[in-house]
Structure formats: C-alpha cells, structure tokens
Amino acid sequence: MLTPLPTTGDTAWFVHDRFGMFIHWGLYALPARHEWVLSVEKIDPNAYAERYLPRFNPTQYDPRAWARSAREAGMKYVVLTTKHHEGFCLWDSAYTDYKATNTPYGKDLLTPFVEAFRAEGLKVGLYYSLLDWSHPDFTIDIYHPLRDHPQAARLNEGRSMTRYAEYMRNQVRELLTQYQPDILWCDFSYPEASYNGLPGKGRADWESERLYALIRKLSPKIMLNNRMDLSNVRADVYTPEQIQPTEWLRVDGEPAVWEACQTFSGSWGYHRDEESWKSPEQLIMMLINTVSIGGNLLMNVGPTPFGTFDPRALKALGVYRDWMERHHEAIYGCTQSQFPAPQDCRLTQKGNKVYVHIFAWPFKHLHLPNLGDLVEYARFLHDGSEVPITGSEWETRQMTIKPNTQLLFLPVKKPDVIVPVIELTLK
Ligand code: GLC
C-alpha cells in the first residue's frame, strides 16, 4: 500500500480522520454572490467596508450548532476562514480595525468558534488569506479590485509589501499563540500571473521563508498546507480544489498527504442564487472517491449573514450524516486498497478489512478481481447482514469468471442507501 513521505507536521490524525468541514465566512456573506465579489465587481475596498462593516450583525451565530452539524455529518475537523481575501478579520486582531469587534455584532467570533468545535471533539484548522485587498500596503495586482484604476501604478507607489508581510507575521503569531490550531491553511500564491504590467505574488512578496520559520517556531508540529509558494519545503498537505483527482496525488514523484476541498454548490462564501448544488449521490461519491485514492475531503459550508447554515447546506450535511452513521468504518482509518476495484465500484481498506463501495448496482453477482480465496466473510455495513461468497452452481456454471476472482452474491434489489458498502474480512 502507498505511504506518503513523512513531513514536519503531525499528519497522523489527519490521514485517519479523512473528512472535514471548510467554512468560508466574512463580510462577503452579505452581498451573497461569491466571496470574490470585491474583486470580481472591482468595488472600491473603502466603499465595500463602508457598506458591509456597519451591517454585519450575525445575531443568530451559534458555533455550537455548527459544530454539532459537522460532528453529526461525520466530519472530524474544521477549517475556518479567519481572514479571506477581502481582509476582514473574524478575531479581535490587535493589528487592524477591520474586524468583527468593530461591527454592530461587536464580539470576537473566533474564540467561541474554537471552543465549540473542540467541545464536539473536532480538530481546528485556521485559514489565513495571504491576499488582502483592503490592506493599505497590499500592492494592486492582477486580482486586486483596483487593478483597472487609471492610476493603479501610481497608487502602488506608497504601498509596501515589506510592511504587509510583517502585518501577516503579526497576525499569524496571534492566531497560533491565541488559538493553537492543528492546521494552518494559507491561501494562495500566483507568482507567474501578471496583468497590465502588474506582477503576481509569491514567496518574495509574502516573505514566505520568514513566515514559515515563525510558524515552525511557534507550532513545530502544526499541519501546514502548500500554498505559500515555499521552495525546498515539502508541505504537510497538498490541496487540489474544485477537481477530483483520479489517482493518489504525487509531488516530485512521491505520494503526498492530500486533501481535496470542495463546495456544495460552486462558490465558497454564502451564495443565495446559485443553483448548482450537488446531488446526494455526488456528495457521497466524492467522499468515497477521495478516500479510495488516499486523500481527505474538506467540504465547504458558507454561512449566512445571520450566522446560520442555510437549509440547503443543512440538507447536504444531512446526506453525509445519514450515510456516515452506517458507513463510517469504510472511511475513518481507511486508505487506497492494495486490490483493484471491481467494475463500477471503489475500494477502501484498513488492515484486513476491504470495503467495496458499489456505485452502480449490478444484477446479483459482483466479481472481485485478485481476491479469489482471500475472503473469509462478507457483510453489508448498513445492516450487518451477510453477503454470501458462495452461491448457485447452476448460475455460476453459465458465467465467465476470470481466474483469481471472488464472487459476491447480491440481493436483486439495491439496499436503500445512497452507496451500499460491503465489508470483506480477509483471511
Ligand atoms: C481559492 C479561492 C478562494 C477559496 C479557496 C479554497 O484559492 O481564492 O476563494 O477560499 O480557494 O481553496
């Protein structure tokens, strides 16, 4: 079985837990039309702050309810945007006024969040945006809302990325010392990008080496993702987003710890009018697909301006809850199987247990390649009932069975779960 190369951070719990919740929450919940609205619509950052800061008042914010839904959905960790690209901070940072305590809500949102999720037994990760479209020192570049300002180059003259990099180190220090997160999720670098003569940003702008040294000094074992554009440092976790890898992710030819991050509907922040919500089948299959090739899934919720999960998000979380309640054994502690998957199936494995996730229900017989004579017992995970490994000779005599194949004898009717799973105990 594949094992990723070891890295500095503690990834043992992470590759066991497999399933987490991403949360994107900030002022962008109010316009409710994508967390990049400031950039996409090229809004002046001051006008954006004037419009939304005095209107941010999530009176129904109850992080214990969020944490409960995450735990019930089978999620074992959470990653929250403490600051997204817009620059607004959810915690009471000493280094900015652009923060939750300066809204009508008036309170730090992060402390109760961290407490609530830890109380439900979840590990806590903090997302921190390297981009900051509202910071006066952050130079105007390809994604900045003022990129088409006729004076963009001149406006950049007074800005200093050196001062901004120090601001980031100060804020990251606050986050690591005040909240001791298990994961730090920095987002993102685009060194090769350019726009109308405005360059992109990467390690030279973020001063990534210094930031990295600070992170490791304060939290030697924290898990750090791969988006700081560090050279010569293997990240603890690689983070493809909005795509489903089809095989174990490799970095420099070696298998890596990886986590696909996905949305229920496309945008990360609360998006009122989006109609592209994934079906229950897609949600479950995404999780299985990911674990079957050695990855984690970080599934995103974008809370509303009131601080609630909207009904569509709760419904989607309910899909995970119902399936995970009965099938979590095929996810936690599991990884890519050493055996090839049967037709229309995915496999996950934990020691001598192999889990067959059946994506398309076949008629009566499932052929398991390379497992001939290795299976001691098979049962459904949803109800514990036996799945016979021997059956009618009259039927098998008529079939073409490849060498070294084990047959499973299935009921004609697909069990009433989104993806049925058969647990094989190997001899
Ligand atoms: C991207 C986007 C962003 C989102 C993130 C999640 O880089 O900028 O809005 O937070 O990916 O992976």
Short mmCIF file of C-alpha atoms and ligand atoms in Angstrom, two decimals:
data_model
loop_
_atom_site.label_atom_id
_atom_site.label_comp_id
_atom_site.label_asym_id
_atom_site.label_seq_id
_atom_site.Cartn_x
_atom_site.Cartn_y
_atom_site.Cartn_z
CA MET A 1 0.00 0.00 0.00
CA LEU A 2 1.18 3.56 -0.72
CA THR A 3 2.58 5.65 2.12
CA PRO A 4 3.30 9.36 1.75
CA LEU A 5 6.76 10.72 2.52
CA PRO A 6 6.98 11.99 6.10
CA THR A 7 6.94 15.78 6.67
CA THR A 8 7.49 18.06 9.68
CA GLY A 9 3.86 18.50 10.76
CA ASP A 10 1.75 15.90 12.56
CA THR A 11 -0.40 14.30 9.87
CA ALA A 12 -1.18 11.00 11.65
CA TRP A 13 -4.58 12.09 13.00
CA PHE A 14 -5.38 13.78 9.71
CA VAL A 15 -4.96 10.79 7.41
CA HIS A 16 -7.00 8.76 9.87
CA ASP A 17 -9.90 11.21 10.11
CA ARG A 18 -10.34 11.77 6.35
CA PHE A 19 -13.33 14.12 6.45
CA GLY A 20 -13.50 17.76 7.49
CA MET A 21 -15.63 20.88 7.16
CA PHE A 22 -14.39 24.06 5.48
CA ILE A 23 -16.19 27.25 6.50
CA HIS A 24 -15.97 30.46 4.48
CA TRP A 25 -17.46 33.34 6.38
CA GLY A 26 -16.85 37.05 6.21
CA LEU A 27 -18.45 40.29 5.07
CA TYR A 28 -18.99 38.68 1.66
CA ALA A 29 -21.86 36.70 3.19
CA LEU A 30 -23.92 39.92 2.97
CA PRO A 31 -23.72 40.57 -0.80
CA ALA A 32 -24.20 36.78 -1.04
CA ARG A 33 -22.84 36.48 -4.56
CA HIS A 34 -19.37 34.93 -4.17
CA GLU A 35 -16.56 35.57 -1.70
CA TRP A 36 -14.60 37.23 -4.51
CA VAL A 37 -17.33 39.84 -5.12
CA LEU A 38 -14.97 42.68 -4.14
CA SER A 39 -12.52 41.66 -6.86
CA VAL A 40 -14.96 40.42 -9.49
CA GLU A 41 -17.06 43.58 -9.39
CA LYS A 42 -13.98 45.82 -8.88
CA ILE A 43 -15.59 47.54 -5.91
CA ASP A 44 -13.53 50.19 -4.17
CA PRO A 45 -12.37 48.50 -0.93
CA ASN A 46 -13.32 51.57 1.14
CA ALA A 47 -16.82 51.62 -0.33
CA TYR A 48 -17.12 47.87 0.38
CA ALA A 49 -16.10 48.35 4.01
CA GLU A 50 -18.46 51.31 4.42
CA ARG A 51 -21.33 49.31 3.01
CA TYR A 52 -20.92 45.99 4.81
CA LEU A 53 -18.96 46.55 8.05
CA PRO A 54 -21.81 48.52 9.71
CA ARG A 55 -24.31 45.89 8.56
CA PHE A 56 -22.52 42.75 9.73
CA ASN A 57 -24.59 41.54 12.67
CA PRO A 58 -24.89 37.75 12.85
CA THR A 59 -27.27 37.68 15.80
CA GLN A 60 -28.08 34.00 15.25
CA TYR A 61 -24.43 32.93 15.31
CA ASP A 62 -24.23 29.75 17.40
CA PRO A 63 -20.96 27.93 16.74
CA ARG A 64 -22.13 25.06 18.95
CA ALA A 65 -24.88 24.37 16.41
CA TRP A 66 -22.32 24.47 13.58
CA ALA A 67 -20.03 22.12 15.45
CA ARG A 68 -22.90 19.73 16.14
CA SER A 69 -23.90 19.58 12.47
CA ALA A 70 -20.28 18.96 11.50
CA ARG A 71 -19.86 16.16 14.03
CA GLU A 72 -23.18 14.58 13.09
CA ALA A 73 -22.17 14.66 9.41
CA GLY A 74 -19.14 12.58 10.36
CA MET A 75 -16.64 15.41 10.00
CA LYS A 76 -13.67 15.22 12.32
CA TYR A 77 -12.05 18.59 11.81
CA VAL A 78 -12.89 22.08 10.66
CA VAL A 79 -11.03 24.83 8.81
CA LEU A 80 -12.41 28.37 9.18
CA THR A 81 -11.50 31.48 7.18
CA THR A 82 -10.21 33.80 9.90
CA LYS A 83 -9.46 36.34 7.13
CA HIS A 84 -10.32 35.88 3.47
CA HIS A 85 -9.03 37.93 0.53
CA GLU A 86 -11.35 40.83 1.42
CA GLY A 87 -9.21 41.41 4.54
CA PHE A 88 -11.95 41.39 7.20
CA CYS A 89 -10.88 39.50 10.34
CA LEU A 90 -13.17 37.32 12.44
CA TRP A 91 -11.00 37.67 15.53
CA ASP A 92 -10.04 40.69 17.61
CA SER A 93 -6.65 41.25 15.99
CA ALA A 94 -4.51 43.97 17.58
CA TYR A 95 -3.14 44.89 14.16
CA THR A 96 -6.26 46.04 12.32
CA ASP A 97 -9.59 47.78 12.82
CA TYR A 98 -11.16 45.75 10.04
CA LYS A 99 -12.60 43.08 12.30
CA ALA A 100 -15.71 41.58 13.86
CA THR A 101 -15.40 43.60 17.07
CA ASN A 102 -15.93 46.78 15.04
CA THR A 103 -19.26 45.68 13.61
CA PRO A 104 -22.69 46.06 15.25
CA TYR A 105 -22.19 42.48 16.47
CA GLY A 106 -19.20 43.77 18.38
CA LYS A 107 -17.71 40.46 19.51
CA ASP A 108 -14.82 38.22 18.61
CA LEU A 109 -16.20 35.33 16.55
CA LEU A 110 -13.20 33.04 16.70
CA THR A 111 -12.85 32.28 20.42
CA PRO A 112 -16.35 30.79 20.79
CA PHE A 113 -15.87 29.00 17.49
CA VAL A 114 -12.69 27.24 18.57
CA GLU A 115 -14.22 26.34 21.94
CA ALA A 116 -17.39 24.96 20.37
CA PHE A 117 -15.66 22.75 17.82
CA ARG A 118 -13.15 21.43 20.34
CA ALA A 119 -16.01 20.66 22.71
CA GLU A 120 -17.56 18.46 19.99
CA GLY A 121 -14.24 16.64 19.63
CA LEU A 122 -13.18 18.18 16.30
CA LYS A 123 -9.69 19.35 15.48
CA VAL A 124 -9.47 23.01 14.48
CA GLY A 125 -7.73 24.47 11.44
CA LEU A 126 -7.44 28.16 10.65
CA TYR A 127 -7.44 29.50 7.12
CA TYR A 128 -5.50 32.71 6.60
CA SER A 129 -5.53 34.58 3.28
CA LEU A 130 -2.16 35.77 2.04
CA LEU A 131 -4.06 38.18 -0.18
CA ASP A 132 -5.65 41.21 1.41
CA TRP A 133 -7.47 43.58 -0.93
CA SER A 134 -8.25 46.08 1.81
CA HIS A 135 -4.84 46.45 3.42
CA PRO A 136 -3.32 49.84 2.51
CA ASP A 137 0.12 48.26 1.96
CA PHE A 138 -1.03 45.40 -0.25
CA THR A 139 0.04 46.36 -3.77
CA ILE A 140 -2.51 46.43 -6.57
CA ASP A 141 -2.11 43.35 -8.76
CA ILE A 142 -3.98 41.04 -11.10
CA TYR A 143 -6.76 40.18 -8.62
CA HIS A 144 -6.95 43.46 -6.74
CA PRO A 145 -10.28 45.34 -7.10
CA LEU A 146 -8.42 48.48 -8.20
CA ARG A 147 -6.49 46.72 -10.99
CA ASP A 148 -8.26 48.74 -13.68
CA HIS A 149 -7.94 52.05 -11.84
CA PRO A 150 -6.32 54.50 -14.28
CA GLN A 151 -3.76 55.41 -11.59
CA ALA A 152 -3.07 51.85 -10.37
CA ALA A 153 0.69 52.11 -10.83
CA ARG A 154 0.81 55.47 -9.05
CA LEU A 155 -1.40 54.21 -6.21
CA ASN A 156 1.15 51.44 -5.67
CA GLU A 157 3.94 53.90 -5.01
CA GLY A 158 3.09 54.43 -1.35
CA ARG A 159 2.32 50.76 -0.68
CA SER A 160 4.86 48.44 0.91
CA MET A 161 4.72 44.66 0.73
CA THR A 162 7.50 44.58 3.33
CA ARG A 163 5.19 46.22 5.84
CA TYR A 164 2.35 43.95 4.71
CA ALA A 165 4.50 40.83 5.21
CA GLU A 166 5.19 41.98 8.74
CA TYR A 167 1.46 42.52 9.28
CA MET A 168 0.90 38.91 8.21
CA ARG A 169 3.55 37.61 10.59
CA ASN A 170 1.95 39.57 13.43
CA GLN A 171 -1.47 38.19 12.66
CA VAL A 172 -0.27 34.63 12.21
CA ARG A 173 1.54 34.93 15.55
CA GLU A 174 -1.74 36.00 17.16
CA LEU A 175 -3.62 33.10 15.62
CA LEU A 176 -1.06 30.48 16.56
CA THR A 177 -0.49 31.68 20.11
CA GLN A 178 -4.08 32.53 20.99
CA TYR A 179 -5.82 29.56 19.39
CA GLN A 180 -3.20 26.81 18.96
CA PRO A 181 -4.78 25.42 15.81
CA ASP A 182 -4.00 21.94 14.48
CA ILE A 183 -3.84 23.17 10.88
CA LEU A 184 -2.78 26.46 9.33
CA TRP A 185 -4.24 26.85 5.84
CA CYS A 186 -2.58 29.75 3.99
CA ASP A 187 -4.14 30.84 0.69
CA PHE A 188 -2.65 31.44 -2.01
CA SER A 189 0.28 32.30 -4.35
CA TYR A 190 0.31 33.31 -8.00
CA PRO A 191 3.91 34.28 -8.78
CA GLU A 192 3.61 33.68 -12.51
CA ALA A 193 0.49 35.84 -13.01
CA SER A 194 0.60 39.35 -14.42
CA TYR A 195 -1.90 41.93 -15.59
CA ASN A 196 -1.30 45.21 -17.43
CA GLY A 197 2.24 45.31 -16.12
CA LEU A 198 1.14 44.49 -12.56
CA PRO A 199 3.03 41.38 -11.34
CA GLY A 200 1.63 38.40 -9.42
CA LYS A 201 2.67 37.47 -5.89
CA GLY A 202 4.64 34.64 -4.33
CA ARG A 203 7.28 33.84 -1.77
CA ALA A 204 9.23 37.07 -2.30
CA ASP A 205 6.12 39.14 -1.53
CA TRP A 206 4.88 37.07 1.41
CA GLU A 207 8.43 36.62 2.72
CA SER A 208 7.41 33.01 2.94
CA GLU A 209 10.68 31.73 4.42
CA ARG A 210 10.36 34.08 7.40
CA LEU A 211 6.70 33.29 7.80
CA TYR A 212 7.47 29.58 7.67
CA ALA A 213 10.24 29.91 10.27
CA LEU A 214 7.85 31.76 12.57
CA ILE A 215 5.13 29.15 12.13
CA ARG A 216 7.51 26.29 12.91
CA LYS A 217 8.98 28.14 15.90
CA LEU A 218 5.56 28.76 17.44
CA SER A 219 3.90 25.48 16.42
CA PRO A 220 6.52 22.90 15.47
CA LYS A 221 4.01 20.15 14.69
CA ILE A 222 1.20 22.16 13.10
CA MET A 223 -0.01 20.95 9.70
CA LEU A 224 0.75 23.49 7.01
CA ASN A 225 -0.69 23.40 3.50
CA ASN A 226 1.10 24.01 0.23
CA ARG A 227 0.00 27.45 -0.91
CA MET A 228 2.77 29.72 0.39
CA ASP A 229 5.00 29.12 -2.65
CA LEU A 230 7.82 27.78 -0.49
CA SER A 231 10.77 26.31 -2.32
CA ASN A 232 12.56 23.29 -0.85
CA VAL A 233 9.91 22.60 1.77
CA ARG A 234 7.56 19.68 1.41
CA ALA A 235 4.14 20.81 2.62
CA ASP A 236 2.29 18.64 5.12
CA VAL A 237 -0.78 18.61 2.89
CA TYR A 238 -1.46 19.37 -0.79
CA THR A 239 -4.81 20.90 -1.59
CA PRO A 240 -6.42 20.46 -5.02
CA GLU A 241 -9.69 22.41 -5.12
CA GLN A 242 -12.88 22.01 -7.18
CA ILE A 243 -11.48 18.96 -9.01
CA GLN A 244 -11.49 15.29 -8.07
CA PRO A 245 -8.09 13.67 -8.54
CA THR A 246 -8.27 10.26 -10.21
CA GLU A 247 -5.19 8.82 -8.55
CA TRP A 248 -3.12 9.37 -5.39
CA LEU A 249 -1.56 12.82 -5.60
CA ARG A 250 2.20 12.80 -6.08
CA VAL A 251 4.65 15.63 -5.52
CA ASP A 252 8.08 15.28 -7.14
CA GLY A 253 7.11 11.72 -7.94
CA GLU A 254 6.39 10.74 -4.32
CA PRO A 255 2.91 10.15 -2.87
CA ALA A 256 1.82 13.07 -0.69
CA VAL A 257 -0.75 13.67 2.03
CA TRP A 258 -3.54 15.43 0.20
CA GLU A 259 -6.94 16.94 0.76
CA ALA A 260 -9.46 17.83 -1.93
CA CYS A 261 -11.53 20.85 -0.98
CA GLN A 262 -14.99 21.06 -2.47
CA THR A 263 -18.14 23.12 -2.29
CA PHE A 264 -21.79 22.14 -2.13
CA SER A 265 -22.61 24.49 -4.98
CA GLY A 266 -19.60 26.27 -6.51
CA SER A 267 -18.79 29.37 -4.52
CA TRP A 268 -17.23 29.16 -1.04
CA GLY A 269 -18.96 32.08 0.59
CA TYR A 270 -22.74 32.10 1.03
CA HIS A 271 -24.29 32.44 -2.44
CA ARG A 272 -28.01 32.97 -2.34
CA ASP A 273 -28.85 32.44 -6.00
CA GLU A 274 -26.57 29.60 -7.01
CA GLU A 275 -28.47 26.64 -8.44
CA SER A 276 -25.63 24.19 -8.98
CA TRP A 277 -25.97 22.27 -5.70
CA LYS A 278 -24.51 18.78 -5.92
CA SER A 279 -26.82 15.78 -5.68
CA PRO A 280 -26.74 13.43 -2.68
CA GLU A 281 -25.05 10.79 -4.88
CA GLN A 282 -22.33 13.23 -5.92
CA LEU A 283 -21.69 14.24 -2.33
CA ILE A 284 -21.25 10.68 -1.11
CA MET A 285 -19.31 9.53 -4.14
CA MET A 286 -16.90 12.45 -3.80
CA LEU A 287 -16.03 11.41 -0.28
CA ILE A 288 -15.58 7.76 -1.25
CA ASN A 289 -13.60 8.59 -4.40
CA THR A 290 -11.23 10.72 -2.38
CA VAL A 291 -10.53 8.16 0.34
CA SER A 292 -10.23 5.36 -2.23
CA ILE A 293 -7.14 7.10 -3.61
CA GLY A 294 -5.63 8.05 -0.27
CA GLY A 295 -6.99 11.59 0.20
CA ASN A 296 -9.07 13.65 2.63
CA LEU A 297 -12.19 15.60 1.77
CA LEU A 298 -12.75 19.12 3.11
CA MET A 299 -16.34 20.01 2.30
CA ASN A 300 -17.32 23.67 2.48
CA VAL A 301 -20.25 25.49 4.06
CA GLY A 302 -20.78 29.24 3.57
CA PRO A 303 -22.86 30.54 6.50
CA THR A 304 -25.45 33.30 6.00
CA PRO A 305 -25.15 36.92 7.20
CA PHE A 306 -27.24 35.91 10.23
CA GLY A 307 -24.63 33.31 11.15
CA THR A 308 -26.66 30.26 10.24
CA PHE A 309 -26.21 27.33 7.87
CA ASP A 310 -28.91 27.75 5.25
CA PRO A 311 -31.46 24.93 4.67
CA ARG A 312 -29.70 23.69 1.53
CA ALA A 313 -26.43 23.29 3.42
CA LEU A 314 -28.20 21.55 6.29
CA LYS A 315 -29.84 19.18 3.85
CA ALA A 316 -26.50 18.35 2.24
CA LEU A 317 -24.93 17.80 5.67
CA GLY A 318 -27.87 15.53 6.46
CA VAL A 319 -26.95 13.40 3.44
CA TYR A 320 -23.50 12.87 4.92
CA ARG A 321 -24.96 12.28 8.38
CA ASP A 322 -27.29 9.52 7.22
CA TRP A 323 -24.65 7.76 5.15
CA MET A 324 -21.77 8.17 7.61
CA GLU A 325 -23.85 6.93 10.53
CA ARG A 326 -23.84 3.49 8.93
CA HIS A 327 -20.70 3.54 6.79
CA HIS A 328 -18.06 5.49 8.72
CA GLU A 329 -15.99 2.34 9.20
CA ALA A 330 -15.31 2.39 5.47
CA ILE A 331 -13.90 5.94 5.75
CA TYR A 332 -12.08 6.51 9.07
CA GLY A 333 -8.63 4.96 9.17
CA CYS A 334 -9.03 3.80 5.57
CA THR A 335 -6.88 4.39 2.54
CA GLN A 336 -6.39 3.17 -1.02
CA SER A 337 -6.72 -0.60 -1.21
CA GLN A 338 -3.95 -2.88 -2.40
CA PHE A 339 -6.55 -4.60 -4.61
CA PRO A 340 -8.01 -3.37 -7.89
CA ALA A 341 -11.62 -2.13 -7.74
CA PRO A 342 -14.39 -4.26 -9.27
CA GLN A 343 -16.44 -2.77 -12.10
CA ASP A 344 -18.48 0.32 -11.03
CA CYS A 345 -17.01 0.16 -7.53
CA ARG A 346 -14.42 1.87 -5.35
CA LEU A 347 -12.38 0.15 -2.67
CA THR A 348 -11.10 1.45 0.66
CA GLN A 349 -9.05 -0.65 3.03
CA LYS A 350 -7.97 -0.78 6.66
CA GLY A 351 -5.75 -3.75 7.52
CA ASN A 352 -7.58 -6.97 6.67
CA LYS A 353 -10.88 -5.19 6.01
CA VAL A 354 -11.62 -4.22 2.45
CA TYR A 355 -14.70 -2.08 1.78
CA VAL A 356 -16.47 -2.40 -1.55
CA HIS A 357 -18.43 0.78 -2.35
CA ILE A 358 -20.91 -0.06 -5.08
CA PHE A 359 -21.62 2.97 -7.29
CA ALA A 360 -23.86 1.15 -9.81
CA TRP A 361 -25.87 -1.79 -8.54
CA PRO A 362 -25.20 -4.94 -10.61
CA PHE A 363 -27.57 -7.83 -11.16
CA LYS A 364 -26.92 -10.49 -8.49
CA HIS A 365 -23.19 -11.08 -8.96
CA LEU A 366 -20.19 -8.92 -8.19
CA HIS A 367 -16.80 -10.07 -9.45
CA LEU A 368 -13.89 -9.15 -7.16
CA PRO A 369 -10.61 -9.32 -9.07
CA ASN A 370 -7.48 -10.64 -7.33
CA LEU A 371 -9.44 -11.65 -4.25
CA GLY A 372 -10.03 -15.29 -5.16
CA ASP A 373 -9.87 -17.40 -1.98
CA LEU A 374 -8.84 -14.47 0.21
CA VAL A 375 -12.27 -13.51 1.55
CA GLU A 376 -13.34 -15.10 4.82
CA TYR A 377 -16.66 -13.29 5.30
CA ALA A 378 -18.64 -10.50 3.65
CA ARG A 379 -21.43 -8.33 5.07
CA PHE A 380 -23.28 -5.12 4.35
CA LEU A 381 -22.23 -2.22 6.51
CA HIS A 382 -25.68 -0.61 6.67
CA ASP A 383 -27.38 -3.53 8.44
CA GLY A 384 -24.68 -6.11 9.19
CA SER A 385 -26.35 -8.79 7.07
CA GLU A 386 -24.20 -11.45 5.42
CA VAL A 387 -23.40 -11.28 1.72
CA PRO A 388 -22.80 -14.86 0.57
CA ILE A 389 -19.48 -15.67 -1.08
CA THR A 390 -20.76 -18.95 -2.50
CA GLY A 391 -23.98 -19.48 -4.42
CA SER A 392 -25.89 -21.38 -7.01
CA GLU A 393 -23.71 -23.64 -9.11
CA TRP A 394 -26.31 -23.59 -11.85
CA GLU A 395 -25.78 -19.82 -12.13
CA THR A 396 -22.00 -19.78 -11.84
CA ARG A 397 -21.65 -22.53 -14.45
CA GLN A 398 -23.16 -20.15 -17.02
CA MET A 399 -20.81 -17.25 -16.18
CA THR A 400 -17.37 -16.27 -17.40
CA ILE A 401 -15.35 -15.88 -14.24
CA LYS A 402 -11.76 -14.64 -14.60
CA PRO A 403 -9.05 -16.53 -12.69
CA ASN A 404 -8.37 -15.44 -9.13
CA THR A 405 -11.79 -13.77 -8.86
CA GLN A 406 -14.09 -13.95 -5.84
CA LEU A 407 -17.83 -13.73 -6.45
CA LEU A 408 -20.30 -11.99 -4.17
CA PHE A 409 -23.98 -12.99 -4.36
CA LEU A 410 -26.11 -9.88 -4.06
CA PRO A 411 -29.81 -9.31 -3.49
CA VAL A 412 -31.59 -8.26 -6.69
CA LYS A 413 -32.74 -5.05 -5.08
CA LYS A 414 -30.23 -2.35 -4.19
CA PRO A 415 -30.32 -1.64 -0.46
CA ASP A 416 -31.96 1.67 0.38
CA VAL A 417 -28.75 3.67 0.98
CA ILE A 418 -27.09 6.08 -1.44
CA VAL A 419 -23.98 3.95 -1.90
CA PRO A 420 -24.13 0.44 -0.40
CA VAL A 421 -20.89 -0.84 1.09
CA ILE A 422 -19.84 -4.45 1.56
CA GLU A 423 -17.17 -5.16 4.14
CA LEU A 424 -14.85 -8.01 3.26
CA THR A 425 -12.88 -9.62 6.05
CA LEU A 426 -9.79 -11.19 4.57
CA LYS A 427 -8.36 -14.48 5.77
C1 GLC B 1 -9.20 29.78 -3.77
C2 GLC B 1 -10.07 30.98 -3.71
C3 GLC B 1 -10.91 31.00 -2.56
C4 GLC B 1 -11.11 29.83 -1.68
C5 GLC B 1 -10.01 28.82 -1.77
C6 GLC B 1 -10.36 27.49 -1.19
O1 GLC B 1 -7.89 29.97 -3.84
O2 GLC B 1 -9.36 32.16 -3.83
O3 GLC B 1 -11.92 31.91 -2.59
O4 GLC B 1 -11.01 30.29 -0.40
O5 GLC B 1 -9.51 28.69 -3.00
O6 GLC B 1 -9.48 26.50 -1.58
#
